[in-house]
Amino acid sequence: VTNSETSTATVLGLGAMGSALARALLTAGHPTTVWNRSADKAVPLVEQGAVRASTVAEAIEASPLTIVCLVDATAVHELLDEAGDALSGRVLVNLTSGTPEHARTLADRAVHYVDGGIMAVPPMIGGPDALVLYSGSGEAFAAHRPVLESLGAARYLGEDPGLAALYDFALLSGMYGMFAGALHAYALVGTEGVPATAFNELLVPWLDAMASTLPRVAEEVDSGDYGSDSPLAMQATGVASLIEASRAQGITPDLILPVKRLMDEAVAAGHGDSDVAALVRVMARGAPR
Ligand SMILES: NC(=O)c1ccc[n+]([C@@H]2O[C@H](COP(=O)([O-])OP(=O)(O)OC[C@H]3O[C@@H](n4cnc5c(N)ncnc54)[C@H](OP(=O)(O)O)[C@@H]3O)[C@@H](O)[C@H]2O)c1
């Protein structure tokens, strides 16, 4: 395989994200073949220099590396059914969002399989802030790393194909937790006419300060040796007041209630003297289905 062959790529799926991926490959100078179920979405990419394939198999056979980015894992399975043997000896990088289990099931269908999680929105692809997480065949990832790096920073996590999806969801969990807390805060001060933009002057440095405590929280999660500076029994009482105050201001406490429930469970399980890291213990016991 020559260098020019290893730098060519195929993109299957030209929605908002797939089109951004193909554009970034073309911009970085990689000869790119594209295919989409609705053929018209290939037109702007062909104008940028992409080659349009008329079938999935033809698209896959055009490059040693195929990147697939569809709506969900079911669509990827359908596409692989359509591909027949075309993938044989070729690398499949699946950047469609799915669960770790979806990734492991898809990995069973392609010998050289890499799964990925895109930590970016389409306009960020190819730019300095885009990050893509990868897991699965380390050999396949290493062989195509230079091409994949034109999409964004590439972080390889290990041979288990489910790891990229797991990390992706864990990062999203952190994000949604932060947004949920911030939105509750805006709603609460909003009841007294305080604009969210004005409140940010206090909220953003506060969240920065709290984020700076995460190294200590993480150490406690790993060691199971919890600190007691802010014991959960005290925090649970404080959060009960927060919930009462929210209701009194006419705000639903829906985003805060699950935190209170876990705190109560942790206190009941004997973690009243531990700080917030002990909540992970309660979560690890699983949730009622
Ligand atoms: N957009 C984002 O901000 C973002 C960020 C991170 C990750 N992602 C992930 O990237 C993936 C694609 O997202 P997107 O924003 O590009 O979505 P999108 O714009 O809705 O595009 C969906 C793509 O899936 C194709 N598709 C749907 N069902 C199909 C099927 N049965 N067979 C073949 N093709 C099928 C569509 O083809 P047609 O054009 O023919 O309908 C289209 O190319 C998703 O898994 C998403 O979670 C997106």
GROMACS .gro file of C-alpha atoms and ligand atoms in nm:
model
  337
    1VAL     CA    1   0.000   0.000   0.000
    2THR     CA    2   0.149   0.334  -0.103
    3ASN     CA    3   0.119   0.658   0.092
    4SER     CA    4  -0.129   0.804  -0.154
    5GLU     CA    5  -0.350   0.496  -0.112
    6THR     CA    6  -0.345   0.519   0.268
    7SER     CA    7  -0.447   0.885   0.249
    8THR     CA    8  -0.763   0.819   0.048
    9ALA     CA    9  -1.094   0.778   0.228
   10THR     CA   10  -1.461   0.706   0.170
   11VAL     CA   11  -1.745   0.870   0.362
   12LEU     CA   12  -2.083   0.695   0.379
   13GLY     CA   13  -2.363   0.920   0.503
   14LEU     CA   14  -2.371   1.288   0.412
   15GLY     CA   15  -2.600   1.438   0.672
   16ALA     CA   16  -2.484   1.745   0.862
   17MET     CA   17  -2.199   1.554   1.028
   18GLY     CA   18  -2.099   1.323   0.740
   19SER     CA   19  -2.079   1.622   0.504
   20ALA     CA   20  -1.857   1.807   0.754
   21LEU     CA   21  -1.629   1.500   0.779
   22ALA     CA   22  -1.599   1.472   0.400
   23ARG     CA   23  -1.533   1.848   0.368
   24ALA     CA   24  -1.253   1.828   0.627
   25LEU     CA   25  -1.091   1.535   0.444
   26LEU     CA   26  -1.104   1.722   0.112
   27THR     CA   27  -0.969   2.040   0.272
   28ALA     CA   28  -0.676   1.841   0.413
   29GLY     CA   29  -0.603   1.712   0.062
   30HIS     CA   30  -0.721   1.351   0.100
   31PRO     CA   31  -0.884   1.210  -0.215
   32THR     CA   32  -1.237   1.134  -0.093
   33THR     CA   33  -1.517   0.917  -0.228
   34VAL     CA   34  -1.868   0.984  -0.098
   35TRP     CA   35  -2.204   0.808  -0.094
   36ASN     CA   36  -2.539   0.902   0.057
   37ARG     CA   37  -2.881   0.736   0.041
   38SER     CA   38  -3.025   1.060  -0.101
   39ALA     CA   39  -2.774   1.129  -0.378
   40ASP     CA   40  -2.834   1.506  -0.397
   41LYS     CA   41  -2.641   1.563  -0.072
   42ALA     CA   42  -2.321   1.466  -0.255
   43VAL     CA   43  -2.345   1.758  -0.499
   44PRO     CA   44  -2.163   2.027  -0.291
   45LEU     CA   45  -1.889   1.778  -0.204
   46VAL     CA   46  -1.839   1.677  -0.567
   47GLU     CA   47  -1.801   2.050  -0.642
   48GLN     CA   48  -1.522   2.052  -0.379
   49GLY     CA   49  -1.348   1.760  -0.551
   50ALA     CA   50  -1.507   1.446  -0.405
   51VAL     CA   51  -1.589   1.146  -0.621
   52ARG     CA   52  -1.950   1.029  -0.594
   53ALA     CA   53  -2.002   0.653  -0.588
   54SER     CA   54  -2.335   0.515  -0.706
   55THR     CA   55  -2.347   0.214  -0.472
   56VAL     CA   56  -2.230   0.142  -0.117
   57ALA     CA   57  -2.000  -0.137  -0.242
   58GLU     CA   58  -1.842   0.087  -0.507
   59ALA     CA   59  -1.781   0.355  -0.244
   60ILE     CA   60  -1.616   0.114  -0.001
   61GLU     CA   61  -1.399  -0.043  -0.272
   62ALA     CA   62  -1.261   0.300  -0.369
   63SER     CA   63  -1.053   0.339  -0.047
   64PRO     CA   64  -0.872   0.136   0.218
   65LEU     CA   65  -1.060   0.341   0.481
   66THR     CA   66  -1.436   0.389   0.503
   67ILE     CA   67  -1.587   0.632   0.752
   68VAL     CA   68  -1.958   0.583   0.815
   69CYS     CA   69  -2.178   0.845   0.982
   70LEU     CA   70  -2.551   0.771   0.971
   71VAL     CA   71  -2.848   0.844   1.190
   72ASP     CA   72  -2.815   0.534   1.411
   73ALA     CA   73  -2.670   0.182   1.446
   74THR     CA   74  -2.968   0.017   1.275
   75ALA     CA   75  -2.897   0.219   0.961
   76VAL     CA   76  -2.530   0.110   0.977
   77HIS     CA   77  -2.634  -0.257   0.998
   78GLU     CA   78  -2.857  -0.209   0.691
   79LEU     CA   79  -2.570  -0.045   0.508
   80LEU     CA   80  -2.334  -0.334   0.590
   81ASP     CA   81  -2.598  -0.579   0.460
   82GLU     CA   82  -2.591  -0.380   0.135
   83ALA     CA   83  -2.207  -0.374   0.125
   84GLY     CA   84  -2.171  -0.751   0.084
   85ASP     CA   85  -1.801  -0.850   0.077
   86ALA     CA   86  -1.673  -0.506  -0.021
   87LEU     CA   87  -1.528  -0.443   0.326
   88SER     CA   88  -1.304  -0.750   0.314
   89GLY     CA   89  -0.945  -0.636   0.388
   90ARG     CA   90  -1.058  -0.277   0.442
   91VAL     CA   91  -1.097  -0.063   0.752
   92LEU     CA   92  -1.435   0.060   0.876
   93VAL     CA   93  -1.445   0.358   1.112
   94ASN     CA   94  -1.797   0.406   1.246
   95LEU     CA   95  -1.863   0.760   1.370
   96THR     CA   96  -2.237   0.706   1.412
   97SER     CA   97  -2.348   0.767   1.772
   98GLY     CA   98  -2.459   0.455   1.955
   99THR     CA   99  -2.420   0.259   2.276
  100PRO     CA  100  -2.110   0.055   2.367
  101GLU     CA  101  -2.320  -0.255   2.292
  102HIS     CA  102  -2.407  -0.125   1.942
  103ALA     CA  103  -2.033  -0.076   1.878
  104ARG     CA  104  -1.945  -0.428   1.996
  105THR     CA  105  -2.216  -0.582   1.778
  106LEU     CA  106  -2.104  -0.386   1.471
  107ALA     CA  107  -1.741  -0.482   1.541
  108ASP     CA  108  -1.840  -0.846   1.499
  109ARG     CA  109  -1.929  -0.770   1.136
  110ALA     CA  110  -1.601  -0.613   1.018
  111VAL     CA  111  -1.254  -0.753   1.075
  112HIS     CA  112  -1.082  -0.413   1.088
  113TYR     CA  113  -1.334  -0.214   1.293
  114VAL     CA  114  -1.283   0.114   1.479
  115ASP     CA  115  -1.567   0.290   1.658
  116GLY     CA  116  -1.567   0.661   1.728
  117GLY     CA  117  -1.740   0.928   1.927
  118ILE     CA  118  -1.739   1.281   1.787
  119MET     CA  119  -1.706   1.545   2.058
  120ALA     CA  120  -1.792   1.835   1.828
  121VAL     CA  121  -2.070   1.986   1.621
  122PRO     CA  122  -2.034   1.991   1.239
  123PRO     CA  123  -1.886   2.345   1.204
  124MET     CA  124  -1.604   2.247   1.444
  125ILE     CA  125  -1.492   1.945   1.236
  126GLY     CA  126  -1.140   1.990   1.098
  127GLY     CA  127  -1.080   2.280   1.338
  128PRO     CA  128  -0.861   2.305   1.648
  129ASP     CA  129  -1.141   2.237   1.900
  130ALA     CA  130  -1.276   1.915   1.750
  131LEU     CA  131  -1.201   1.593   1.936
  132VAL     CA  132  -1.284   1.243   1.815
  133LEU     CA  133  -1.257   0.944   2.051
  134TYR     CA  134  -1.168   0.608   1.896
  135SER     CA  135  -1.164   0.245   2.015
  136GLY     CA  136  -1.140  -0.096   1.849
  137SER     CA  137  -0.863  -0.227   1.624
  138GLY     CA  138  -0.546  -0.047   1.733
  139GLU     CA  139  -0.369  -0.161   1.418
  140ALA     CA  140  -0.638  -0.015   1.191
  141PHE     CA  141  -0.643   0.309   1.389
  142ALA     CA  142  -0.264   0.347   1.372
  143ALA     CA  143  -0.260   0.282   0.996
  144HIS     CA  144  -0.514   0.557   0.927
  145ARG     CA  145  -0.437   0.797   1.209
  146PRO     CA  146  -0.295   1.072   0.980
  147VAL     CA  147  -0.620   1.079   0.778
  148LEU     CA  148  -0.839   1.065   1.089
  149GLU     CA  149  -0.646   1.354   1.243
  150SER     CA  150  -0.771   1.582   0.966
  151LEU     CA  151  -1.118   1.554   1.129
  152GLY     CA  152  -0.996   1.675   1.468
  153ALA     CA  153  -0.769   1.567   1.751
  154ALA     CA  154  -0.775   1.185   1.759
  155ARG     CA  155  -0.772   1.004   2.094
  156TYR     CA  156  -0.742   0.622   2.091
  157LEU     CA  157  -0.883   0.454   2.403
  158GLY     CA  158  -0.823   0.079   2.360
  159GLU     CA  159  -0.916  -0.242   2.180
  160ASP     CA  160  -1.269  -0.276   2.326
  161PRO     CA  161  -1.482  -0.118   2.050
  162GLY     CA  162  -1.736  -0.002   2.311
  163LEU     CA  163  -1.494   0.232   2.490
  164ALA     CA  164  -1.534   0.535   2.261
  165ALA     CA  165  -1.914   0.531   2.311
  166LEU     CA  166  -1.869   0.484   2.687
  167TYR     CA  167  -1.633   0.784   2.715
  168ASP     CA  168  -1.858   0.986   2.482
  169PHE     CA  169  -2.159   0.930   2.709
  170ALA     CA  170  -1.953   0.997   3.021
  171LEU     CA  171  -1.841   1.332   2.880
  172LEU     CA  172  -2.198   1.413   2.779
  173SER     CA  173  -2.311   1.322   3.134
  174GLY     CA  174  -2.075   1.586   3.271
  175MET     CA  175  -2.208   1.836   3.019
  176TYR     CA  176  -2.576   1.769   3.086
  177GLY     CA  177  -2.518   1.782   3.461
  178MET     CA  178  -2.360   2.125   3.423
  179PHE     CA  179  -2.632   2.255   3.189
  180ALA     CA  180  -2.906   2.118   3.417
  181GLY     CA  181  -2.759   2.296   3.719
  182ALA     CA  182  -2.701   2.621   3.531
  183LEU     CA  183  -3.052   2.622   3.379
  184HIS     CA  184  -3.207   2.563   3.721
  185ALA     CA  185  -2.999   2.855   3.854
  186TYR     CA  186  -3.117   3.087   3.571
  187ALA     CA  187  -3.480   2.985   3.631
  188LEU     CA  188  -3.446   3.049   4.003
  189VAL     CA  189  -3.295   3.399   3.978
  190GLY     CA  190  -3.526   3.470   3.684
  191THR     CA  191  -3.825   3.452   3.920
  192GLU     CA  192  -3.698   3.779   4.069
  193GLY     CA  193  -3.625   3.939   3.733
  194VAL     CA  194  -3.248   3.875   3.732
  195PRO     CA  195  -3.134   3.821   3.371
  196ALA     CA  196  -2.931   3.504   3.311
  197THR     CA  197  -2.665   3.716   3.138
  198ALA     CA  198  -2.621   3.927   3.452
  199PHE     CA  199  -2.617   3.623   3.682
  200ASN     CA  200  -2.332   3.467   3.481
  201GLU     CA  201  -2.096   3.713   3.646
  202LEU     CA  202  -2.134   3.500   3.961
  203LEU     CA  203  -2.227   3.161   3.813
  204VAL     CA  204  -1.937   3.110   3.571
  205PRO     CA  205  -1.653   3.173   3.825
  206TRP     CA  206  -1.845   2.957   4.077
  207LEU     CA  207  -1.866   2.665   3.832
  208ASP     CA  208  -1.497   2.715   3.744
  209ALA     CA  209  -1.410   2.695   4.116
  210MET     CA  210  -1.621   2.380   4.159
  211ALA     CA  211  -1.462   2.220   3.850
  212SER     CA  212  -1.122   2.284   4.007
  213THR     CA  213  -1.221   2.051   4.296
  214LEU     CA  214  -1.272   1.755   4.057
  215PRO     CA  215  -0.916   1.617   4.093
  216ARG     CA  216  -0.982   1.567   4.466
  217VAL     CA  217  -1.333   1.427   4.407
  218ALA     CA  218  -1.192   1.183   4.148
  219GLU     CA  219  -0.920   1.067   4.389
  220GLU     CA  220  -1.189   0.991   4.648
  221VAL     CA  221  -1.403   0.807   4.390
  222ASP     CA  222  -1.103   0.590   4.296
  223SER     CA  223  -0.983   0.522   4.650
  224GLY     CA  224  -1.321   0.492   4.824
  225ASP     CA  225  -1.158   0.701   5.095
  226TYR     CA  226  -1.406   0.987   5.119
  227GLY     CA  227  -1.337   1.327   5.273
  228SER     CA  228  -1.573   1.482   5.524
  229ASP     CA  229  -1.537   1.860   5.471
  230SER     CA  230  -1.893   1.882   5.338
  231PRO     CA  231  -2.070   1.576   5.480
  232LEU     CA  232  -2.361   1.439   5.278
  233ALA     CA  233  -2.602   1.457   5.575
  234MET     CA  234  -2.546   1.834   5.587
  235GLN     CA  235  -2.563   1.865   5.206
  236ALA     CA  236  -2.890   1.667   5.189
  237THR     CA  237  -3.050   1.916   5.431
  238GLY     CA  238  -2.920   2.205   5.220
  239VAL     CA  239  -3.056   2.052   4.899
  240ALA     CA  240  -3.395   1.996   5.069
  241SER     CA  241  -3.403   2.373   5.134
  242LEU     CA  242  -3.300   2.442   4.775
  243ILE     CA  243  -3.594   2.230   4.657
  244GLU     CA  244  -3.834   2.404   4.898
  245ALA     CA  245  -3.707   2.747   4.787
  246SER     CA  246  -3.746   2.654   4.420
  247ARG     CA  247  -4.106   2.543   4.470
  248ALA     CA  248  -4.182   2.860   4.668
  249GLN     CA  249  -4.047   3.068   4.377
  250GLY     CA  250  -4.270   2.875   4.135
  251ILE     CA  251  -3.987   2.665   3.983
  252THR     CA  252  -4.010   2.289   3.944
  253PRO     CA  253  -3.724   2.116   4.127
  254ASP     CA  254  -3.724   1.833   3.869
  255LEU     CA  255  -3.357   1.877   3.778
  256ILE     CA  256  -3.246   1.873   4.142
  257LEU     CA  257  -3.472   1.599   4.286
  258PRO     CA  258  -3.263   1.301   4.164
  259VAL     CA  259  -2.954   1.447   4.334
  260LYS     CA  260  -3.147   1.471   4.661
  261ARG     CA  261  -3.276   1.113   4.623
  262LEU     CA  262  -2.920   0.979   4.578
  263MET     CA  263  -2.798   1.183   4.875
  264ASP     CA  264  -3.074   1.037   5.093
  265GLU     CA  265  -2.984   0.686   4.976
  266ALA     CA  266  -2.616   0.746   5.051
  267VAL     CA  267  -2.693   0.881   5.397
  268ALA     CA  268  -2.919   0.579   5.464
  269ALA     CA  269  -2.635   0.351   5.349
  270GLY     CA  270  -2.405   0.500   5.614
  271HIS     CA  271  -2.228   0.771   5.408
  272GLY     CA  272  -2.370   1.068   5.601
  273ASP     CA  273  -2.019   1.174   5.707
  274SER     CA  274  -1.869   1.134   5.359
  275ASP     CA  275  -1.863   1.407   5.101
  276VAL     CA  276  -2.021   1.406   4.756
  277ALA     CA  277  -1.783   1.149   4.598
  278ALA     CA  278  -1.964   0.876   4.794
  279LEU     CA  279  -2.271   0.914   4.565
  280VAL     CA  280  -2.091   0.699   4.305
  281ARG     CA  281  -2.115   0.409   4.553
  282VAL     CA  282  -2.494   0.436   4.554
  283MET     CA  283  -2.507   0.457   4.172
  284ALA     CA  284  -2.291   0.146   4.136
  285ARG     CA  285  -2.566  -0.054   4.305
  286GLY     CA  286  -2.777   0.003   3.994
  287ALA     CA  287  -3.108   0.170   3.940
  288PRO     CA  288  -3.452   0.013   3.974
  289ARG     CA  289  -3.588  -0.077   3.630
  290LIG     N1  290  -2.483   1.690   1.417
  290LIG     C1  291  -2.417   1.691   1.533
  290LIG     O1  292  -2.405   1.793   1.601
  290LIG     C2  293  -2.350   1.565   1.581
  290LIG     C3  294  -2.252   1.573   1.682
  290LIG     C4  295  -2.191   1.455   1.726
  290LIG     C5  296  -2.230   1.334   1.673
  290LIG     N2  297  -2.327   1.330   1.575
  290LIG     C6  298  -2.369   1.199   1.524
  290LIG     O2  299  -2.345   1.188   1.386
  290LIG     C7  300  -2.444   1.101   1.328
  290LIG     C8  301  -2.506   1.170   1.207
  290LIG     O3  302  -2.564   1.291   1.252
  290LIG     P1  303  -2.608   1.404   1.149
  290LIG     O4  304  -2.614   1.532   1.228
  290LIG     O5  305  -2.524   1.400   1.027
  290LIG     O6  306  -2.758   1.357   1.116
  290LIG     P2  307  -2.847   1.392   0.988
  290LIG     O7  308  -2.808   1.525   0.932
  290LIG     O8  309  -2.988   1.370   1.030
  290LIG     O9  310  -2.803   1.281   0.880
  290LIG     C9  311  -2.844   1.147   0.894
  290LIG    C10  312  -2.778   1.065   0.786
  290LIG    O10  313  -2.818   0.929   0.802
  290LIG    C11  314  -2.863   0.881   0.676
  290LIG     N3  315  -2.956   0.771   0.695
  290LIG    C12  316  -3.062   0.765   0.781
  290LIG     N4  317  -3.122   0.643   0.774
  290LIG    C13  318  -3.052   0.572   0.682
  290LIG    C14  319  -3.064   0.441   0.632
  290LIG     N5  320  -3.161   0.356   0.677
  290LIG     N6  321  -2.976   0.400   0.538
  290LIG    C15  322  -2.879   0.482   0.494
  290LIG     N7  323  -2.863   0.609   0.536
  290LIG    C16  324  -2.947   0.653   0.632
  290LIG    C17  325  -2.925   1.002   0.612
  290LIG    O11  326  -2.941   0.981   0.473
  290LIG     P3  327  -3.048   1.068   0.388
  290LIG    O12  328  -2.977   1.198   0.358
  290LIG    O13  329  -3.075   0.986   0.269
  290LIG    O14  330  -3.169   1.089   0.475
  290LIG    C18  331  -2.818   1.107   0.645
  290LIG    O15  332  -2.705   1.094   0.560
  290LIG    C19  333  -2.546   1.069   1.439
  290LIG    O16  334  -2.518   0.944   1.494
  290LIG    C20  335  -2.520   1.180   1.539
  290LIG    O17  336  -2.554   1.142   1.671
  290LIG    C21  337  -2.387   1.443   1.529
   0.00000   0.00000   0.00000
